[in-house]
CSV table of C-alpha atoms in Angstrom, one decimal:
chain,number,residue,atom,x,y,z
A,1,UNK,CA,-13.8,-28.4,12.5
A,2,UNK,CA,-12.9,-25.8,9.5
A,3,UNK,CA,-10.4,-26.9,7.4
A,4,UNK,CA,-8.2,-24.0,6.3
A,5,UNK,CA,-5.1,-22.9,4.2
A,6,UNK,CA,-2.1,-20.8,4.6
A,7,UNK,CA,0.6,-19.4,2.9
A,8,UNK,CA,3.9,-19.7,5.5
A,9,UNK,CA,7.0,-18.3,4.4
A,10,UNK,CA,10.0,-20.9,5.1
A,11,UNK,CA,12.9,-19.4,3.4
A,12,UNK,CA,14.4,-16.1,3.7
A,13,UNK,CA,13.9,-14.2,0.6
A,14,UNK,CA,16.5,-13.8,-1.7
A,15,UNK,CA,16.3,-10.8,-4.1
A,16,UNK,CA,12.3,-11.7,-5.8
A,17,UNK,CA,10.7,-13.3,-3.5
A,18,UNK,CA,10.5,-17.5,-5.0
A,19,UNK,CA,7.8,-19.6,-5.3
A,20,UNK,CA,9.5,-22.4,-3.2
A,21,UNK,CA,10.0,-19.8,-0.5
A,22,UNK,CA,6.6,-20.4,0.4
A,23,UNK,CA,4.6,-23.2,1.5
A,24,UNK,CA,0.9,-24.0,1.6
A,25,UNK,CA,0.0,-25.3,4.5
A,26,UNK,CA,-3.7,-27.2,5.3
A,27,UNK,CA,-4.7,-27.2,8.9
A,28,UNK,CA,-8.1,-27.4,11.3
A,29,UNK,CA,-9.3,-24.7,13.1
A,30,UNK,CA,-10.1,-25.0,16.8
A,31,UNK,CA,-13.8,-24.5,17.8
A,32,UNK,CA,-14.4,-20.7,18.6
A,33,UNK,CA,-13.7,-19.0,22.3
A,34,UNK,CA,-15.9,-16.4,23.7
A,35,UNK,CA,-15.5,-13.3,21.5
A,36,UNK,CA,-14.0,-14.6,18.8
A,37,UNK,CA,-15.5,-14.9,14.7
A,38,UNK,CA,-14.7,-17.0,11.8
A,39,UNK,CA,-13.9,-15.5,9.0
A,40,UNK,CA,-14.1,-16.6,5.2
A,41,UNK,CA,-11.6,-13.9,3.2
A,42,UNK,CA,-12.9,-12.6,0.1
A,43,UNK,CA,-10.4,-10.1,-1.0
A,44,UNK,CA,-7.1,-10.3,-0.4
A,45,UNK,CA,-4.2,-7.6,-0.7
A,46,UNK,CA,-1.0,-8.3,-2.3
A,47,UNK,CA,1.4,-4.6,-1.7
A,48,UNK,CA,4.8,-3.9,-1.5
A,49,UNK,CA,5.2,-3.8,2.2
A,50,UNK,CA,5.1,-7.2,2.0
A,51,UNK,CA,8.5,-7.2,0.7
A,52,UNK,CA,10.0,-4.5,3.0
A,53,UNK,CA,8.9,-6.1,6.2
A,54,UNK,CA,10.0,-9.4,5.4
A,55,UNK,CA,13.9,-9.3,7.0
A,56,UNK,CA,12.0,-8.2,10.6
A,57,UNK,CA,9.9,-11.4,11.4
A,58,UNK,CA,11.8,-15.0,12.3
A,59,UNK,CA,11.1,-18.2,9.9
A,60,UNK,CA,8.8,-20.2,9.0
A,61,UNK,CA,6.0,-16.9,9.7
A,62,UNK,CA,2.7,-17.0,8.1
A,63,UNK,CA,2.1,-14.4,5.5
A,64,UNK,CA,0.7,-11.8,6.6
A,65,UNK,CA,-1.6,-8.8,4.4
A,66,UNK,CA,-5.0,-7.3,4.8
A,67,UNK,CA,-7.6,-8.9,3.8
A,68,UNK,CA,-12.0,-8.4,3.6
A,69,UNK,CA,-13.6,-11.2,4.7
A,70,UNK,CA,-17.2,-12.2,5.6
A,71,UNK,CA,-18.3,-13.8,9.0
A,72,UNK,CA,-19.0,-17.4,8.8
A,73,UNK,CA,-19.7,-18.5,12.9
A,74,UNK,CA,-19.8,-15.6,15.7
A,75,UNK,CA,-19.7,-15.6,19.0
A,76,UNK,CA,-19.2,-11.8,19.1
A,77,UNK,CA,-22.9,-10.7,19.3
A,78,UNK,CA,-21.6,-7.6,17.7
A,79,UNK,CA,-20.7,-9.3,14.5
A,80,UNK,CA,-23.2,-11.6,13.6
A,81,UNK,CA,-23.0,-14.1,10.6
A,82,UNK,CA,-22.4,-12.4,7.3
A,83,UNK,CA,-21.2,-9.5,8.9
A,84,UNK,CA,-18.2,-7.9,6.5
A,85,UNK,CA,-14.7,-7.5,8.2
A,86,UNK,CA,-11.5,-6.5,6.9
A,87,UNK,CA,-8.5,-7.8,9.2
A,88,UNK,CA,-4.8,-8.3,8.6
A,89,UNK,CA,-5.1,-12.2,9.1
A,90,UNK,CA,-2.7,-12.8,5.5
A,91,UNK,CA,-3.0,-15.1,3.2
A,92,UNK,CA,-5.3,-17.7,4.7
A,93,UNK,CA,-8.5,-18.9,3.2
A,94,UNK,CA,-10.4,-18.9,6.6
A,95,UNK,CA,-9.1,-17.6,9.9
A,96,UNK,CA,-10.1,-16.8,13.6
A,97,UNK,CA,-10.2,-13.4,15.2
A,98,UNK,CA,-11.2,-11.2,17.4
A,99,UNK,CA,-12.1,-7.3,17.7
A,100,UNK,CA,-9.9,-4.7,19.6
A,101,UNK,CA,-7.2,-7.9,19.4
A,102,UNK,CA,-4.4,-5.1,18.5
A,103,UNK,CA,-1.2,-7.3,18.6
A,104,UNK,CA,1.6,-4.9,17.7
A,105,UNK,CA,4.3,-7.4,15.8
A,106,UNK,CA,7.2,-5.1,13.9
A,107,UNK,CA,5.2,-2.4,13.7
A,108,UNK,CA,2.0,-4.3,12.5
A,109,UNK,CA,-1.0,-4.4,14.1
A,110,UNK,CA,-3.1,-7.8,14.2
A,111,UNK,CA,-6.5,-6.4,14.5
A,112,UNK,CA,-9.7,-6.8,12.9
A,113,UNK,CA,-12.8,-4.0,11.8
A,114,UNK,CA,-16.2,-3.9,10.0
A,115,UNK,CA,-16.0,-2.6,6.8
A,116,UNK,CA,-16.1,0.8,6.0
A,117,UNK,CA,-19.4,2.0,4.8
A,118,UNK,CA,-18.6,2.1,1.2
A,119,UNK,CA,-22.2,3.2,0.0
A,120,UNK,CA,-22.5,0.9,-2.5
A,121,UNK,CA,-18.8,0.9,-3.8
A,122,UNK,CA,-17.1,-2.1,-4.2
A,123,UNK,CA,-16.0,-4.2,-1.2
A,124,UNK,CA,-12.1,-4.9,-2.6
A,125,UNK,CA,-11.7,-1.3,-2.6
A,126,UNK,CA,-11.6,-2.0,1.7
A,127,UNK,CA,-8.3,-3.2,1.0
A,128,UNK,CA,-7.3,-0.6,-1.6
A,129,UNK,CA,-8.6,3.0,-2.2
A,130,UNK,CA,-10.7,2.6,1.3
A,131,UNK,CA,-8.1,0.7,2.8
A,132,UNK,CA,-4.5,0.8,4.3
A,133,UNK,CA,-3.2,1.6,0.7
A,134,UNK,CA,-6.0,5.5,0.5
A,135,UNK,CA,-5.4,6.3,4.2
A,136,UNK,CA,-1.1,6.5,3.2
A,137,UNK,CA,-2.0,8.7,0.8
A,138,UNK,CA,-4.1,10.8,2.4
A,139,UNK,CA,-2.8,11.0,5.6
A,140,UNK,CA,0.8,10.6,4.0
A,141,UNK,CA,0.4,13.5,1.5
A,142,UNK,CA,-1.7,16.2,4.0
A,143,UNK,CA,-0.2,15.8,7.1
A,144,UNK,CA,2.9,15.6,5.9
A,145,UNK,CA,3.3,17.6,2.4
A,146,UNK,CA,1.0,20.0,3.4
A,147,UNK,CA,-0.1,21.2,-0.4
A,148,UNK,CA,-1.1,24.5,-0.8
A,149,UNK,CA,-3.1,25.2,-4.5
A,150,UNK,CA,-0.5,26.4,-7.2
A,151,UNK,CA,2.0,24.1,-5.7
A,152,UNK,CA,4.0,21.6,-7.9
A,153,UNK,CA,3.5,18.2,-6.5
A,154,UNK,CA,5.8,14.8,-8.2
A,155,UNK,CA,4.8,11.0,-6.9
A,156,UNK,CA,6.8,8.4,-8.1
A,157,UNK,CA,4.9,4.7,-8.1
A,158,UNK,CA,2.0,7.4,-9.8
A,159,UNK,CA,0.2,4.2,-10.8
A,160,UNK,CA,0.1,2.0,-7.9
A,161,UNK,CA,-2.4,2.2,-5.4
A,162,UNK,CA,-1.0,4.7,-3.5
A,163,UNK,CA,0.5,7.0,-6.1
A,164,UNK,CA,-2.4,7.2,-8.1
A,165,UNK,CA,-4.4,8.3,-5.1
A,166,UNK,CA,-1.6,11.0,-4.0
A,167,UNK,CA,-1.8,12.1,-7.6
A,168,UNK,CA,-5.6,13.1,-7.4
A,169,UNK,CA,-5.6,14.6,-4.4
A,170,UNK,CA,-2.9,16.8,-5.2
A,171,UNK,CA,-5.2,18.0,-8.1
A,172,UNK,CA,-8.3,18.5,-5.7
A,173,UNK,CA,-6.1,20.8,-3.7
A,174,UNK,CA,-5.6,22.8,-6.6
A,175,UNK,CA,-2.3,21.8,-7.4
A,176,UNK,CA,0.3,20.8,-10.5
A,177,UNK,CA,1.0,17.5,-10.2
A,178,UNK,CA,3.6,15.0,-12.1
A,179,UNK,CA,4.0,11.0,-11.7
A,180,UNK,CA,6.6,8.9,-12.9
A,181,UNK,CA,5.7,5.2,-13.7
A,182,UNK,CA,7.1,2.5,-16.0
A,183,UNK,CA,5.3,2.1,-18.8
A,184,UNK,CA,3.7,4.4,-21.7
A,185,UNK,CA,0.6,2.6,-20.8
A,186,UNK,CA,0.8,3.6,-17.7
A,187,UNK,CA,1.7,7.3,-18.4
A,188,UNK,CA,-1.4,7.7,-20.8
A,189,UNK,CA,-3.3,6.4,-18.0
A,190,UNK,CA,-2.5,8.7,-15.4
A,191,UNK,CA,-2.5,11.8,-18.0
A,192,UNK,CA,-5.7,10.9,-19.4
A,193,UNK,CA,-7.9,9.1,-17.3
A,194,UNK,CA,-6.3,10.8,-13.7
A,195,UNK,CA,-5.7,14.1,-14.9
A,196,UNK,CA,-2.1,14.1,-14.1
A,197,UNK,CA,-0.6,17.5,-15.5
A,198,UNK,CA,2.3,15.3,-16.8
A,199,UNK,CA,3.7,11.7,-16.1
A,200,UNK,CA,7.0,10.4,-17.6
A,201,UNK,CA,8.1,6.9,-18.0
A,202,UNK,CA,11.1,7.1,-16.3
A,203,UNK,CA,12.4,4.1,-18.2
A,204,UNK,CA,12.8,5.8,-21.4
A,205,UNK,CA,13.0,8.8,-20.3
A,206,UNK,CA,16.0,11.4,-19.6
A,207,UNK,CA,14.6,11.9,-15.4
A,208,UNK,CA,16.7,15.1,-15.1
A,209,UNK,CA,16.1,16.6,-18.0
A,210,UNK,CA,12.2,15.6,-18.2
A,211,UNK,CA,11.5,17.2,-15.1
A,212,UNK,CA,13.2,20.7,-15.9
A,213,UNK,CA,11.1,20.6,-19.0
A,214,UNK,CA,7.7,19.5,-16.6
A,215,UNK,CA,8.5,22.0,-13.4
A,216,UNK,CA,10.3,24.6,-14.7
A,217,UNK,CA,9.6,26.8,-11.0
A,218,UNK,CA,11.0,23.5,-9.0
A,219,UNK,CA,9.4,21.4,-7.2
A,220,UNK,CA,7.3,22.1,-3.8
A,221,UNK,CA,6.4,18.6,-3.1
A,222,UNK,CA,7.9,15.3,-3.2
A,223,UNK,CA,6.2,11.6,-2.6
A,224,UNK,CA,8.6,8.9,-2.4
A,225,UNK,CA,7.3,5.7,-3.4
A,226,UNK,CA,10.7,4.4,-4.7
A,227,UNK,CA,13.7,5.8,-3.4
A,228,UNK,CA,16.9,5.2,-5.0
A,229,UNK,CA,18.6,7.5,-7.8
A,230,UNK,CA,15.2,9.3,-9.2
A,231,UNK,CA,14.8,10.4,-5.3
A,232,UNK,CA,18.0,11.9,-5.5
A,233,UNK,CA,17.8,13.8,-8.8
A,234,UNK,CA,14.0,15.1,-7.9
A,235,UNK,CA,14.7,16.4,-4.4
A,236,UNK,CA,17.7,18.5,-6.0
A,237,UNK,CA,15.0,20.0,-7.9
A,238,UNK,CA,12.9,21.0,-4.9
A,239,UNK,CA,12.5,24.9,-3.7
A,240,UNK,CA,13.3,26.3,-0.9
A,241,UNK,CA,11.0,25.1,2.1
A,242,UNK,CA,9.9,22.1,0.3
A,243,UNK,CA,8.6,19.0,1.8
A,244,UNK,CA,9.2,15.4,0.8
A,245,UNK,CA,6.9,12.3,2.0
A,246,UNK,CA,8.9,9.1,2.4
A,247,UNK,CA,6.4,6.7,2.0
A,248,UNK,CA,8.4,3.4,0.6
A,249,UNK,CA,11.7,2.7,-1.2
A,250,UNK,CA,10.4,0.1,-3.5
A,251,UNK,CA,13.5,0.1,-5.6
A,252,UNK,CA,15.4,-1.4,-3.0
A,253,UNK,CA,13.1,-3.9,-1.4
A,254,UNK,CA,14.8,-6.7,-3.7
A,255,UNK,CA,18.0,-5.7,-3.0
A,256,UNK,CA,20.7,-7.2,-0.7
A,257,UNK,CA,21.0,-4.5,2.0
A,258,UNK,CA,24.6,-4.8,2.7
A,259,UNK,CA,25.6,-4.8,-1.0
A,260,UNK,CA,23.5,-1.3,-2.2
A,261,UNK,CA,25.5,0.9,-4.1
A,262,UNK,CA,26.6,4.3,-2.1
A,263,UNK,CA,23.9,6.8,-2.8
A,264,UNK,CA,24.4,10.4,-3.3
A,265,UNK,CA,24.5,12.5,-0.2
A,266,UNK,CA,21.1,14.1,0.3
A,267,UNK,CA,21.9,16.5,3.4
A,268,UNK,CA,23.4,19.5,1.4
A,269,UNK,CA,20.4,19.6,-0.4
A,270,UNK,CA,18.3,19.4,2.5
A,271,UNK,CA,20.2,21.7,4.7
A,272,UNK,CA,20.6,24.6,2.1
A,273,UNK,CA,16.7,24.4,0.6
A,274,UNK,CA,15.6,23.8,4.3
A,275,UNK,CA,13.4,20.8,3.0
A,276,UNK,CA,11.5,18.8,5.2
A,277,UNK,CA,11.7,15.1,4.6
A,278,UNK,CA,9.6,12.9,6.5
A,279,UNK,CA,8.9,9.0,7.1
A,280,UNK,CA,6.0,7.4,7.8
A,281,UNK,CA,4.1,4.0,9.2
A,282,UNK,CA,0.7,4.5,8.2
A,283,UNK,CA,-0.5,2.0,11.5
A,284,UNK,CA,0.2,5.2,14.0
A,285,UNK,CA,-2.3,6.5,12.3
A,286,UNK,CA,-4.8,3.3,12.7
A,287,UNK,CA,-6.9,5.8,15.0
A,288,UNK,CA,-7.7,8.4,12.6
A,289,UNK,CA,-8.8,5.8,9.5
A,290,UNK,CA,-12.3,6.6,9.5
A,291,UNK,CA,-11.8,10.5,8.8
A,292,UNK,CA,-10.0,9.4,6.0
A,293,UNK,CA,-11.8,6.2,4.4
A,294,UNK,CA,-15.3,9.1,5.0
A,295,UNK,CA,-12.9,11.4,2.8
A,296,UNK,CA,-12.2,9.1,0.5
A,297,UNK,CA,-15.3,7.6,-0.4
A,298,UNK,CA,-16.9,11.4,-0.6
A,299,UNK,CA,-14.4,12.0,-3.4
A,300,UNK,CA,-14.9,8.4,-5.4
A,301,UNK,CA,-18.8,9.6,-5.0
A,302,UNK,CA,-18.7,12.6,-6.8
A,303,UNK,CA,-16.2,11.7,-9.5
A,304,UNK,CA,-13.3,13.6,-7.7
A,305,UNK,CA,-11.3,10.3,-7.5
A,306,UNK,CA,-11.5,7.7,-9.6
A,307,UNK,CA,-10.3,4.4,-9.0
A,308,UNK,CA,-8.3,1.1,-10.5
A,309,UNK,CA,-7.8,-3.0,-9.9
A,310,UNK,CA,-5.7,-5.0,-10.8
A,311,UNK,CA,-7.4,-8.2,-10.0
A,312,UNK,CA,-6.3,-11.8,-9.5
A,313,UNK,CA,-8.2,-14.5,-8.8
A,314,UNK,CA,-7.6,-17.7,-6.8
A,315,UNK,CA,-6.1,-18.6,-3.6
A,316,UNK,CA,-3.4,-20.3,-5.7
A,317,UNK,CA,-2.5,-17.3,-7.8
A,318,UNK,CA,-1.6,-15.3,-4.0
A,319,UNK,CA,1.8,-15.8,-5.3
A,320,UNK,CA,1.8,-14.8,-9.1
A,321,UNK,CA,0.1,-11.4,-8.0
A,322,UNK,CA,2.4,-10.4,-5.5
A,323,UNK,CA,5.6,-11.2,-7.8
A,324,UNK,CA,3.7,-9.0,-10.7
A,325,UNK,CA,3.0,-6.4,-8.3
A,326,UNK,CA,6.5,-6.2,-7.4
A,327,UNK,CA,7.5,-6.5,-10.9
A,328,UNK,CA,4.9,-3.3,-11.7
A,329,UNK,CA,2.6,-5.1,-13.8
A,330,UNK,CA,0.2,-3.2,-12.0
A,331,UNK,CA,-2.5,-0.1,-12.9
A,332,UNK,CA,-3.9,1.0,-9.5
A,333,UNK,CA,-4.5,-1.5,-6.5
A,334,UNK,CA,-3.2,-5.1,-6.9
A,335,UNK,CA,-5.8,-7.2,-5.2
A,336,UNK,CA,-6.6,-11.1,-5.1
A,337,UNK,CA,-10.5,-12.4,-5.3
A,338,UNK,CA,-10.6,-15.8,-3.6
């Protein structure tokens, strides 16, 4: 028998998610079925969605995230001992799966893969630039945005994990691109290191007025990592025919949903510049990753993309780096080593 450990989340989270909102709880594994592997995690992914998708699943649930792991005890002849998986088993220590198990549960799929080939690249980037995190942004930002070179692009969240990513393929197609994050750090980061044409802290910052000065011609492209009031002031700075990627509403996530303050109405805007504004759940995609990870790790190759961690360590600090992820204490992909 494995002895494992779980995060299960036993109280309905109220604004930050609490420490006490969470318990860690030791249990045995049962011996292995026919098909199934044991898995050890390695990396685990702490991300925003983790927030958003919270109010959809019924207490106590354990916690779920993606996750690379390595195989401890097989009985899959296809994944032998050692073999490297990444699976969306949570925050768990050790845990049972099984391939092509794709349990839908609120728009989440419980399934497990081998890990991409990453060609000597890092494996926590499985959970990150080459995980669920790269394929938003890529398939987020060209299916949906569509960039054409000469285009001006603006991400907000420019220096999370998916921002950053949006941000540097926007250049590679040839466009202009500006990020909004929340720290001068950050800004200097994405300017100098990235090769953001311009990123503002939109702390300090006057929003309106900074992106007038940044975009003079308007904006062509728009991907929403935050929502809330900067959405609003940036999409009325969108041209005609301009397209707008919803990708998450972080802003909000902490926010009591029947309390938010009325927003300002978006459809004259969108009606009169004929904008297209699009959401998106990256798992209907789940059958296309593999064009994008092979994309992705091209570009990281040959210097076209470059890439970022913000690493925790410790099972025990699962909690500290999903509450300073949320918080934004976070350059690139926020990622646990256990």
């Amino acid at each position: 028998m494995v002895k494992a450990r779980k995060y299960v989340v036993v109280k309905r989270f109220d604004g930050l998610p609490k420490r006490s909102d969470f318990e860690i709880v030791e249990y045995e594994l049962p011996p292995l079925k026919d098909g199934e592997i044991l898995i050890k995690a390695e990396w685990i992914s702490v991300d925003p969605y983790l927030r958003a998708f919270h109010s959809a699943f019924t207490l106590p649930y354990d916690q779920f995230s993606v996750q690379v792991g390595v195989v401890q005890e097989s009985r899959d002849p296809k994944y032998p001992i050692g073999t490297k998986v990444v699976s969306h088993k949570g925050w768990c220590d050790y845990t049972i799966a099984k391939e092509n198990e794709i349990i839908p549960s609120n728009n989440i799929p419980d399934t497990v893969y081998k890990i991409p080939d990453l060609k000597g690249l890092s494996e926590s980037l499985a959970v990150g630039t080459v995980g669920m995190p790269g394929v938003s942004a890529y398939f987020g930002f060209l299916d949906i945005c569509k960039p054409k070179p000469g285009e001006t692009v603006v991400v907000t969240g420019a220096a999370g994990a998916v921002g950053s990513l949006v941000g540097q393929i926007a250049k590679i197609k040839g466009c202009k691109v500006i990020g909004f994050a929340g720290s001068d750090e950050k800004v200097n980061w994405l300017e100098k290191e990235l090769g953001f044409d311009k990123a503002i802290n939109y702390k300090t910052a006057n929003i309106e007025k900074g992106l007038k000065a940044a975009a003079p011609n308007g904006v062509d492209c728009y991907f929403d990592n935050v929502g809330g009031e900067i959405s609003t002031i940036i999409m009325n700075q969108m041209n005609e025919l301009g397209r707008v990627t919803i990708c998450g509403c972080i802003s909000v996530y902490n926010e009591d949903l029947d309390k938010l303050p009325k927003g300002a109405m978006l459809q004259p805007m969108i009606l009169f510049k004929e904008l297209k504004v699009e959401g998106f759940i990256i798992w209907r995609k789940f059958n296309r990753w593999n064009e994008g990870f092979s994309q992705i790790v091209e570009w990281i190759k040959n210097g076209q993309v470059k890439t970022k961690e913000h690493i925790t360590e410790g099972f025990d600090n699962l909690y500290d780096a999903f509450i300073g992820m949320l918080n934004g204490q976070n350059m690139g992909k926020a990622v646990v080593k256990i």
